[in-house]
Tab-separated table of C-alpha atoms in Angstrom:
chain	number	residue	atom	x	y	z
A	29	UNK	CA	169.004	85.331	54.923
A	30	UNK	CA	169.680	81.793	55.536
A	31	UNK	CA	167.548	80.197	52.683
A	32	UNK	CA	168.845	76.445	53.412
A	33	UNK	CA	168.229	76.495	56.914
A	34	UNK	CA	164.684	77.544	56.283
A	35	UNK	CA	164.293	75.044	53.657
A	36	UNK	CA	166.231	72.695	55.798
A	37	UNK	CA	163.332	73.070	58.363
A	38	UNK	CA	160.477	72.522	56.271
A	39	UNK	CA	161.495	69.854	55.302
A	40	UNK	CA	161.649	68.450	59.559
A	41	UNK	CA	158.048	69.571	60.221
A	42	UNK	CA	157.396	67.313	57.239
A	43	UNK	CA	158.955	64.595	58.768
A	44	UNK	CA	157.424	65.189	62.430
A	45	UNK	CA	154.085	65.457	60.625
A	46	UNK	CA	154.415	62.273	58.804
A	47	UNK	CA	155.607	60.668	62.015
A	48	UNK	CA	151.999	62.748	63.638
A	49	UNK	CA	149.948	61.269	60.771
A	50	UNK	CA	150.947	57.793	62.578
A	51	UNK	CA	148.596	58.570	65.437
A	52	UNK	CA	145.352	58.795	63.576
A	53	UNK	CA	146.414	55.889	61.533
A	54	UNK	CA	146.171	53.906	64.161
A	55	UNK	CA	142.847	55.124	65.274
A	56	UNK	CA	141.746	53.920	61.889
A	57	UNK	CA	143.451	50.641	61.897
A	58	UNK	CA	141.946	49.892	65.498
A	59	UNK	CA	138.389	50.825	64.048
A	60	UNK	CA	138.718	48.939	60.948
A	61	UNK	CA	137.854	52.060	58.779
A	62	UNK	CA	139.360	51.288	55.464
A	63	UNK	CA	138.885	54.094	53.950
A	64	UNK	CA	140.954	56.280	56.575
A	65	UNK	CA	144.032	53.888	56.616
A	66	UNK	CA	144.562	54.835	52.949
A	67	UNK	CA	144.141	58.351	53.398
A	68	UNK	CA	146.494	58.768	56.339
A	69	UNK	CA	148.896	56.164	54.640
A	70	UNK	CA	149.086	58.132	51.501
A	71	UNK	CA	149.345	61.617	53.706
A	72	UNK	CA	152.624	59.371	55.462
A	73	UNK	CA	154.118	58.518	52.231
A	74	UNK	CA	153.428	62.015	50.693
A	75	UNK	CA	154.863	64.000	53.893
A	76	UNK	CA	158.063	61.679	53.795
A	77	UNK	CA	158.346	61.939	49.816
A	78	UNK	CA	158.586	65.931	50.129
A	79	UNK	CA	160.619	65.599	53.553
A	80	UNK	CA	163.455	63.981	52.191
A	81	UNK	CA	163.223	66.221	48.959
A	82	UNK	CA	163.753	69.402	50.881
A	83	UNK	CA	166.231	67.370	53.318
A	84	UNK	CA	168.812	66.182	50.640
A	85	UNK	CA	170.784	69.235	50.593
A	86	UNK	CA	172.766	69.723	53.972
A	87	UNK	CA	172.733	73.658	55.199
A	88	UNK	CA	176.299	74.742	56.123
A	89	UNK	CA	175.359	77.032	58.346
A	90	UNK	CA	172.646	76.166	61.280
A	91	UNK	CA	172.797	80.090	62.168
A	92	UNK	CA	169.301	82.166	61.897
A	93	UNK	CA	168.041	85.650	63.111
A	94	UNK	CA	164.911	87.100	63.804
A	95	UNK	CA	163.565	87.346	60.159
A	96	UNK	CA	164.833	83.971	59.504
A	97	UNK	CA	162.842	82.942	62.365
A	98	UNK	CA	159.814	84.914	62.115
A	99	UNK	CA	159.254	83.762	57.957
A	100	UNK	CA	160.092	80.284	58.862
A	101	UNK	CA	157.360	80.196	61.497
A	102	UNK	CA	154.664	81.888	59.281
A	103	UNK	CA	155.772	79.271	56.460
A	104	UNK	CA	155.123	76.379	59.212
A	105	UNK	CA	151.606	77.232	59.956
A	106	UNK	CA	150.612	77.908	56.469
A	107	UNK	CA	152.287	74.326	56.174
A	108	UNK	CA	150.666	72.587	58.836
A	109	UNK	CA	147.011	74.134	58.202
A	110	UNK	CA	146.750	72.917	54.517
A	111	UNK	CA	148.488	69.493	55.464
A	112	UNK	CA	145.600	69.476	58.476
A	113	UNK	CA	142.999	70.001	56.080
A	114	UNK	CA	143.585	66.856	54.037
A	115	UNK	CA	142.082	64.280	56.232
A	116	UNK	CA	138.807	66.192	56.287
A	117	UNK	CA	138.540	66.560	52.331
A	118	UNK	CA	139.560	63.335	51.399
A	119	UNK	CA	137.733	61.611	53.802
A	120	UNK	CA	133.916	63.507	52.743
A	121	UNK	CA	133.917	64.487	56.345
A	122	UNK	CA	134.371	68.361	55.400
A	123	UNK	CA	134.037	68.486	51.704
A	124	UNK	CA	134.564	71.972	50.888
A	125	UNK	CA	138.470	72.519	50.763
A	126	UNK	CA	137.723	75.960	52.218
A	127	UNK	CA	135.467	74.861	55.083
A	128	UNK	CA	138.321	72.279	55.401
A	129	UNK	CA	140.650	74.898	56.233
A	130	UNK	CA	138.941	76.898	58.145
A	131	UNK	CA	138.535	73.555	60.635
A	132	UNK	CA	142.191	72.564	60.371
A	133	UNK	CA	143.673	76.320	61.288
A	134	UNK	CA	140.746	76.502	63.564
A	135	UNK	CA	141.910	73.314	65.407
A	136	UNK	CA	145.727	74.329	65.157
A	137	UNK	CA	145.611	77.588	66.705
A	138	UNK	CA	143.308	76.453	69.160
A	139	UNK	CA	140.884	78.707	68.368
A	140	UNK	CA	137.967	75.865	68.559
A	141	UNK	CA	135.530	77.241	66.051
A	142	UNK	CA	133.709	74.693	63.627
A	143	UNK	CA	131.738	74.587	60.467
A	144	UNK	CA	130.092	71.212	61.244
A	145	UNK	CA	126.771	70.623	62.607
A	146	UNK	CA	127.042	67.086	62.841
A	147	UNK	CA	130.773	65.984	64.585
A	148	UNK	CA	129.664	62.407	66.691
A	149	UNK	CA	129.111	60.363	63.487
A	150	UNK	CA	132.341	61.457	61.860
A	151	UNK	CA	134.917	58.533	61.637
A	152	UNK	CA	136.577	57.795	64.449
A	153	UNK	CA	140.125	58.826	63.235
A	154	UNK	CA	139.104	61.699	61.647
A	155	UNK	CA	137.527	62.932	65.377
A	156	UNK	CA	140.988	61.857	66.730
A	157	UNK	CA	142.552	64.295	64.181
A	158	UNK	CA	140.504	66.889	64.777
A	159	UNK	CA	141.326	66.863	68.656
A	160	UNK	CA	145.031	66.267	67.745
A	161	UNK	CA	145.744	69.544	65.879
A	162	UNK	CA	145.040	71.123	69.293
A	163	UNK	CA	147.310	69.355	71.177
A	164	UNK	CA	150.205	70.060	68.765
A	165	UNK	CA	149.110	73.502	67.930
A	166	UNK	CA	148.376	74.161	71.425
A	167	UNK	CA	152.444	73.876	72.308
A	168	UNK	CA	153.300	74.488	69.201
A	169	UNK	CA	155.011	72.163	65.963
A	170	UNK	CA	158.248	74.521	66.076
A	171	UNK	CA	158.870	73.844	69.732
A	172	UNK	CA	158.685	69.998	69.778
A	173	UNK	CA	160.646	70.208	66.560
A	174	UNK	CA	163.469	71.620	69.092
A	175	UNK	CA	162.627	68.842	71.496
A	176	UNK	CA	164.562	66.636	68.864
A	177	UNK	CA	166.220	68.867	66.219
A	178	UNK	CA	169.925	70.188	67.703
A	179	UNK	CA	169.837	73.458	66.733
A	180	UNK	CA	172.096	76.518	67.652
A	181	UNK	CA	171.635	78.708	70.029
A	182	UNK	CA	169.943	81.601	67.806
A	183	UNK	CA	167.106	78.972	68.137
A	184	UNK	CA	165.533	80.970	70.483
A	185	UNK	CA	164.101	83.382	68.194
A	186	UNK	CA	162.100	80.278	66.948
A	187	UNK	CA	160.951	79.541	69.906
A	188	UNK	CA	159.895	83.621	70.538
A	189	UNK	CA	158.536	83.691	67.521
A	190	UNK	CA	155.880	80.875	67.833
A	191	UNK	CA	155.318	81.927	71.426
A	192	UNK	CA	152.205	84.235	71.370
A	193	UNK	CA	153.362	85.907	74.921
A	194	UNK	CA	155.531	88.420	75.684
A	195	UNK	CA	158.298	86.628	76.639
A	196	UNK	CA	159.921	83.318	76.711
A	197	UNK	CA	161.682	81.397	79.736
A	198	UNK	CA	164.612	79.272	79.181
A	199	UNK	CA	164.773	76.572	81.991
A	200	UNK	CA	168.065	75.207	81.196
A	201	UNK	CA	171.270	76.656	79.931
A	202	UNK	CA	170.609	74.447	76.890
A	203	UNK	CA	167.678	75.330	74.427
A	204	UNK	CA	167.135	71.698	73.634
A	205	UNK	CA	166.444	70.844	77.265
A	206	UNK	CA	164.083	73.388	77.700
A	207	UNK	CA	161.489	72.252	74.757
A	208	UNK	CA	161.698	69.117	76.083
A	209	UNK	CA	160.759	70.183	79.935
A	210	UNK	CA	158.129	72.454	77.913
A	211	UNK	CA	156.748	68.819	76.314
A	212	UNK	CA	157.150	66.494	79.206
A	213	UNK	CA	155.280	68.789	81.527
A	214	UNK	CA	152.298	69.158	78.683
A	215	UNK	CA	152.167	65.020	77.750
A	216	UNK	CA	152.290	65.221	81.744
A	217	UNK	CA	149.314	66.981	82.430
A	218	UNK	CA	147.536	65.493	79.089
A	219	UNK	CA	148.205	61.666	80.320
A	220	UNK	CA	147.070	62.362	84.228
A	221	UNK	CA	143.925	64.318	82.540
A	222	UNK	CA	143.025	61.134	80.306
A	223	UNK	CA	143.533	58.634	83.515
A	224	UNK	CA	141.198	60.857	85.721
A	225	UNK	CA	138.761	60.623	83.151
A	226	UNK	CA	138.421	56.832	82.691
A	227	UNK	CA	138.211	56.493	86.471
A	228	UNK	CA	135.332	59.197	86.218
A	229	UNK	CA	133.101	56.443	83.906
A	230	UNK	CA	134.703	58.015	80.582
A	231	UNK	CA	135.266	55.497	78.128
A	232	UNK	CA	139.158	55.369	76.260
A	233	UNK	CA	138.333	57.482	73.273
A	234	UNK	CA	136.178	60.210	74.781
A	235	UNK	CA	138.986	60.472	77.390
A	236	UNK	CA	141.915	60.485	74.876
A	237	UNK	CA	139.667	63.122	72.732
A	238	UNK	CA	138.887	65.446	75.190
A	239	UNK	CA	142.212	65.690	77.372
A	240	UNK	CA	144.077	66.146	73.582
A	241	UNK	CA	141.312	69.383	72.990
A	242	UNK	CA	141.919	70.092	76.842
A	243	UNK	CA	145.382	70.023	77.269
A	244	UNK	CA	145.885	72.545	73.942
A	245	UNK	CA	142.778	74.639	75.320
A	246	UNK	CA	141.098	74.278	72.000
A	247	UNK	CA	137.746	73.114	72.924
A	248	UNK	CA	136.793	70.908	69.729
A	249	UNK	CA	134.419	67.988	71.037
A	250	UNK	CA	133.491	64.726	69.755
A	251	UNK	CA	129.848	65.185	70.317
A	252	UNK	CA	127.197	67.480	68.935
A	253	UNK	CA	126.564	68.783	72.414
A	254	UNK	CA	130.359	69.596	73.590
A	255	UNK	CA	130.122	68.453	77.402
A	256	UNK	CA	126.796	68.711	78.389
A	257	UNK	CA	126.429	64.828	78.177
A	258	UNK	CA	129.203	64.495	80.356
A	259	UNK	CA	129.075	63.622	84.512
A	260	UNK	CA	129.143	66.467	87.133
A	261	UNK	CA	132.874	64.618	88.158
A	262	UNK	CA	133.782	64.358	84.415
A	263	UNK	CA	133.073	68.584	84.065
A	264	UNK	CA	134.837	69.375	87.194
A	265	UNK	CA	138.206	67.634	86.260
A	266	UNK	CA	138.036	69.134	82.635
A	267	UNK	CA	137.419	72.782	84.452
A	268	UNK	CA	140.951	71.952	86.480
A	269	UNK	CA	142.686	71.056	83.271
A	270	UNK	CA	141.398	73.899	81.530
A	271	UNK	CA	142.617	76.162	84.084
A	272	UNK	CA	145.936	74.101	84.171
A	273	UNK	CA	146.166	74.278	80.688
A	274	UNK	CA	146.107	78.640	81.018
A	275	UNK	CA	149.068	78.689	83.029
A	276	UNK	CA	152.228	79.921	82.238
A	277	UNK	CA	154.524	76.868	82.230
A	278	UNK	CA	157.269	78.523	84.219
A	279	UNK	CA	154.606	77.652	87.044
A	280	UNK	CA	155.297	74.186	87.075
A	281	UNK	CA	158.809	74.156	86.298
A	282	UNK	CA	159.216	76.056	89.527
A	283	UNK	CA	157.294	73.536	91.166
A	284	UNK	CA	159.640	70.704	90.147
A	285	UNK	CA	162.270	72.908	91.610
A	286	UNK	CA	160.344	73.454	94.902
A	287	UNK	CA	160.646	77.137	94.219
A	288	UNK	CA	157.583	78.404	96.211
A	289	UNK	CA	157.866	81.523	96.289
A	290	UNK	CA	158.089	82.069	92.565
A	291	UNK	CA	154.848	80.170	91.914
A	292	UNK	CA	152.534	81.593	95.060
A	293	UNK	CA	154.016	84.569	95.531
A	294	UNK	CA	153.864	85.330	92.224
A	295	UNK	CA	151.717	88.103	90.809
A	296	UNK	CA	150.614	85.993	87.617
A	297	UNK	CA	148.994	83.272	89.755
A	298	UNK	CA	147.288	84.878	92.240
A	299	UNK	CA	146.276	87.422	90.036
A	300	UNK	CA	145.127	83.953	87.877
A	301	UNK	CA	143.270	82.350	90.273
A	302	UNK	CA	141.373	85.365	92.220
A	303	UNK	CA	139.947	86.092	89.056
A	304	UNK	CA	138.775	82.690	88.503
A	305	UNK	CA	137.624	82.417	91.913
A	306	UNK	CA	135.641	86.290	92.100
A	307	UNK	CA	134.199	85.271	88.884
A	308	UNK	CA	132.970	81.880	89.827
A	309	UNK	CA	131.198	83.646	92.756
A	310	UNK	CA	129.756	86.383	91.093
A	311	UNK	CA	128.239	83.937	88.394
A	312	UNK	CA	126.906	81.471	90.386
A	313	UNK	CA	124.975	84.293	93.065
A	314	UNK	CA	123.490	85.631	89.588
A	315	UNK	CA	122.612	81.910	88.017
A	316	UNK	CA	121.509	81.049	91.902
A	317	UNK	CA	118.343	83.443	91.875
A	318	UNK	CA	116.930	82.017	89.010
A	319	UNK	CA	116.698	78.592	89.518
A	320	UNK	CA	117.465	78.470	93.441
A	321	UNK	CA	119.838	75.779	92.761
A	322	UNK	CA	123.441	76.849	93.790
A	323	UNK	CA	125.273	73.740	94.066
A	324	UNK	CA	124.514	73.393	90.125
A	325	UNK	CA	124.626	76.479	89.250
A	326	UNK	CA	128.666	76.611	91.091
A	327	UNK	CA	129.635	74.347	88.760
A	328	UNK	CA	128.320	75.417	85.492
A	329	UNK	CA	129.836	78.702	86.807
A	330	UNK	CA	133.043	77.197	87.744
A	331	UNK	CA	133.011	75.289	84.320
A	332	UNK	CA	132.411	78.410	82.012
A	333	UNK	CA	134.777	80.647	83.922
A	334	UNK	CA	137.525	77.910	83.252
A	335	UNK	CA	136.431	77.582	79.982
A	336	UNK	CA	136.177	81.300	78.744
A	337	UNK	CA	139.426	82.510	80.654
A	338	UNK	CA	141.437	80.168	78.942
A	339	UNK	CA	139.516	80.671	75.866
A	340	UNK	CA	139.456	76.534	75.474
A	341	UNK	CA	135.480	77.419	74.255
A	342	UNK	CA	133.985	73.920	75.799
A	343	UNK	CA	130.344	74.085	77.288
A	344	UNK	CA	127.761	72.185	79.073
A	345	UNK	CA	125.100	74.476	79.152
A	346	UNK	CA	123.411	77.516	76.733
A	347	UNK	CA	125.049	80.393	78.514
A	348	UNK	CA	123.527	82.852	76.064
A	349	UNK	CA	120.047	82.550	78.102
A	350	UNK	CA	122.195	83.426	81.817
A	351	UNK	CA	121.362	86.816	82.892
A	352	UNK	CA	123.028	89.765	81.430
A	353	UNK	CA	125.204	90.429	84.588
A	354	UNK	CA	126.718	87.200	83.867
A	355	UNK	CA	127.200	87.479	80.337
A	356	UNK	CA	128.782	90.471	80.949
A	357	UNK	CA	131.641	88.688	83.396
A	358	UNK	CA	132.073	86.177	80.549
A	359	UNK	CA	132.503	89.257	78.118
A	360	UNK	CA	135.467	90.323	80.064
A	361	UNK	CA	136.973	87.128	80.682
A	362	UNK	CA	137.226	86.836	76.815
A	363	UNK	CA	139.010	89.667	76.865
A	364	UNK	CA	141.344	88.874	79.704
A	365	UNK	CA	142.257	85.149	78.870
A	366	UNK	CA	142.561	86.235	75.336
């Protein structure tokens, strides 16, 4: 086993979190919350302290396997979900270290689940760090690390490793290339999500907050209510991006190309999108004879079907008082998007 390599990349998802720890920094700095620039300060320094420590000695060989690459991604994650935590401890907004945790492997893997009751008076970086560990979970730290890291060849068991699908696609002949086509198509979709939004009415941070918890499918909010205070507009483009969000990102890469058979001829997408579409319809007939209002009851419909097949978890309405029919379509969309 290739013990330096390992160690060797540690100690770069150190660095690329020290360099990540920049963003809600600056959140703090902009809000003037004192107490937040010395946390994520210190969490810079520290990261870059332990970064160079496990970067001093050079690995001879850049050459991993599959158990190399499997271990290094379960050390990662163990990594990056105690790092995450931090922020909420030290800053009293989560002061349990185990609740912590919970909320910072929640938010990495996307899964969305919280322990807090009250989330829109937290401080404003510590919101913006919350949303952020979906957007880099949501990709996933190993792959932007090979966005800038050269790294052999054998780096694609990395990349299969931290993939939770079946398989992976390699869009160019070089590994490098293709983690950064991965990463410019997601900042792609994040960036045209958080522009749409501000047109919509949204102001800068609940735009930047949302389309980071959007883009990773994650669903964390910055509000007590998720979306339910949001515009009709303002749901319907986060539905889209949820949806976008779900696909496999082969689908756009053959877009770029101006493949089109690949992408609508494709079993995946229309598959995808008849489900989303059959569900929506089924959802809103059964909403539609309760309160005779279909136009609304379309887009909650549309909303939650977006929402639950990608698993992203955001709502704007109770959906635990809809009938049981379509609670039951839910049900299986869990299962289906999951």
């Amino acid at each position: 086993m290739n013990r330096r390599m390992i160690v060797y990349i540690l100690g770069m998802v150190l660095g690329l979190m020290a360099v990540y720890f920049v963003l809600p920094l600056g959140v703090a700095l902009f809000y003037h919350e004192e107490k937040e620039i010395l946390i994520f300060f210190a969490l810079i320094i520290f990261c870059l302290l332990f970064a160079l420590l496990l970067l001093r000695r050079k690995t001879k060989s850049k050459e991993f396997f599959v158990r190399e690459a499997l271990l290094v991604t379960a050390l990662v994650w163990v990594l990056i979900s105690f790092l995450g935590m931090l922020p909420f401890v030290l800053s009293g907004a989560i002061p349990h270290p185990v609740d912590a945790l919970f909320e910072s492997i929640s938010g990495f893997t996307t899964t969305g689940s919280t322990i807090l009751t009250e989330i829109a008076s937290l401080p404003k970086s510590i919101l913006f760090w919350r949303s952020s560990t979906h957007f880099l979970g949501g990709m996933g730290v190993l792959i932007l690390l090979m966005a800038f890291l050269p790294l052999p060849a054998s780096a694609i068991h990395l990349m299969q490793a931290e993939s939770t699908g079946v398989t992976v696609s390699k869009f160019s002949s070089r590994l490098r290339n293709t983690a950064k086509i991965l990463y410019l198509m997601y900042l792609f979709l994040l960036f045209v999500q958080i522009i749409l939004l501000k047109i919509s009415g949204a102001g800068w941070f609940s735009a930047i907050n949302i389309s980071l918890s959007t883009s990773g499918t994650g669903g964390f909010s910055i509000y007590n209510d998720s979306l339910t205070g949001y515009t009709g507009l303002q749901q319907i483009i986060v539905t889209f991006f949820m949806i976008f969000g779900g696909m496999n990102f082969s689908i756009y890469f053959y877009l770029l190309k101006r493949q089109w058979k690949k992408v609508f001829l494709g079993d995946e997408v229309r598959f995808y999108v008849l489900l989303i579409v059959l569900s929506t319809v089924l959802i809103t007939l059964s909403l539609g004879k309760i309160d005779n209002s279909y136009l609304t009851s379309l887009r909650y419909a549309f909303f939650h079907t977006g929402s639950t097949i990608t698993s992203t978890g955001f709502a704007v309405v109770d959906h635990g008082t809809w009938p049981m029919f379509a609670k039951f379509i839910l049900v299986i969309l869990m299962f289906i998007g999951a």
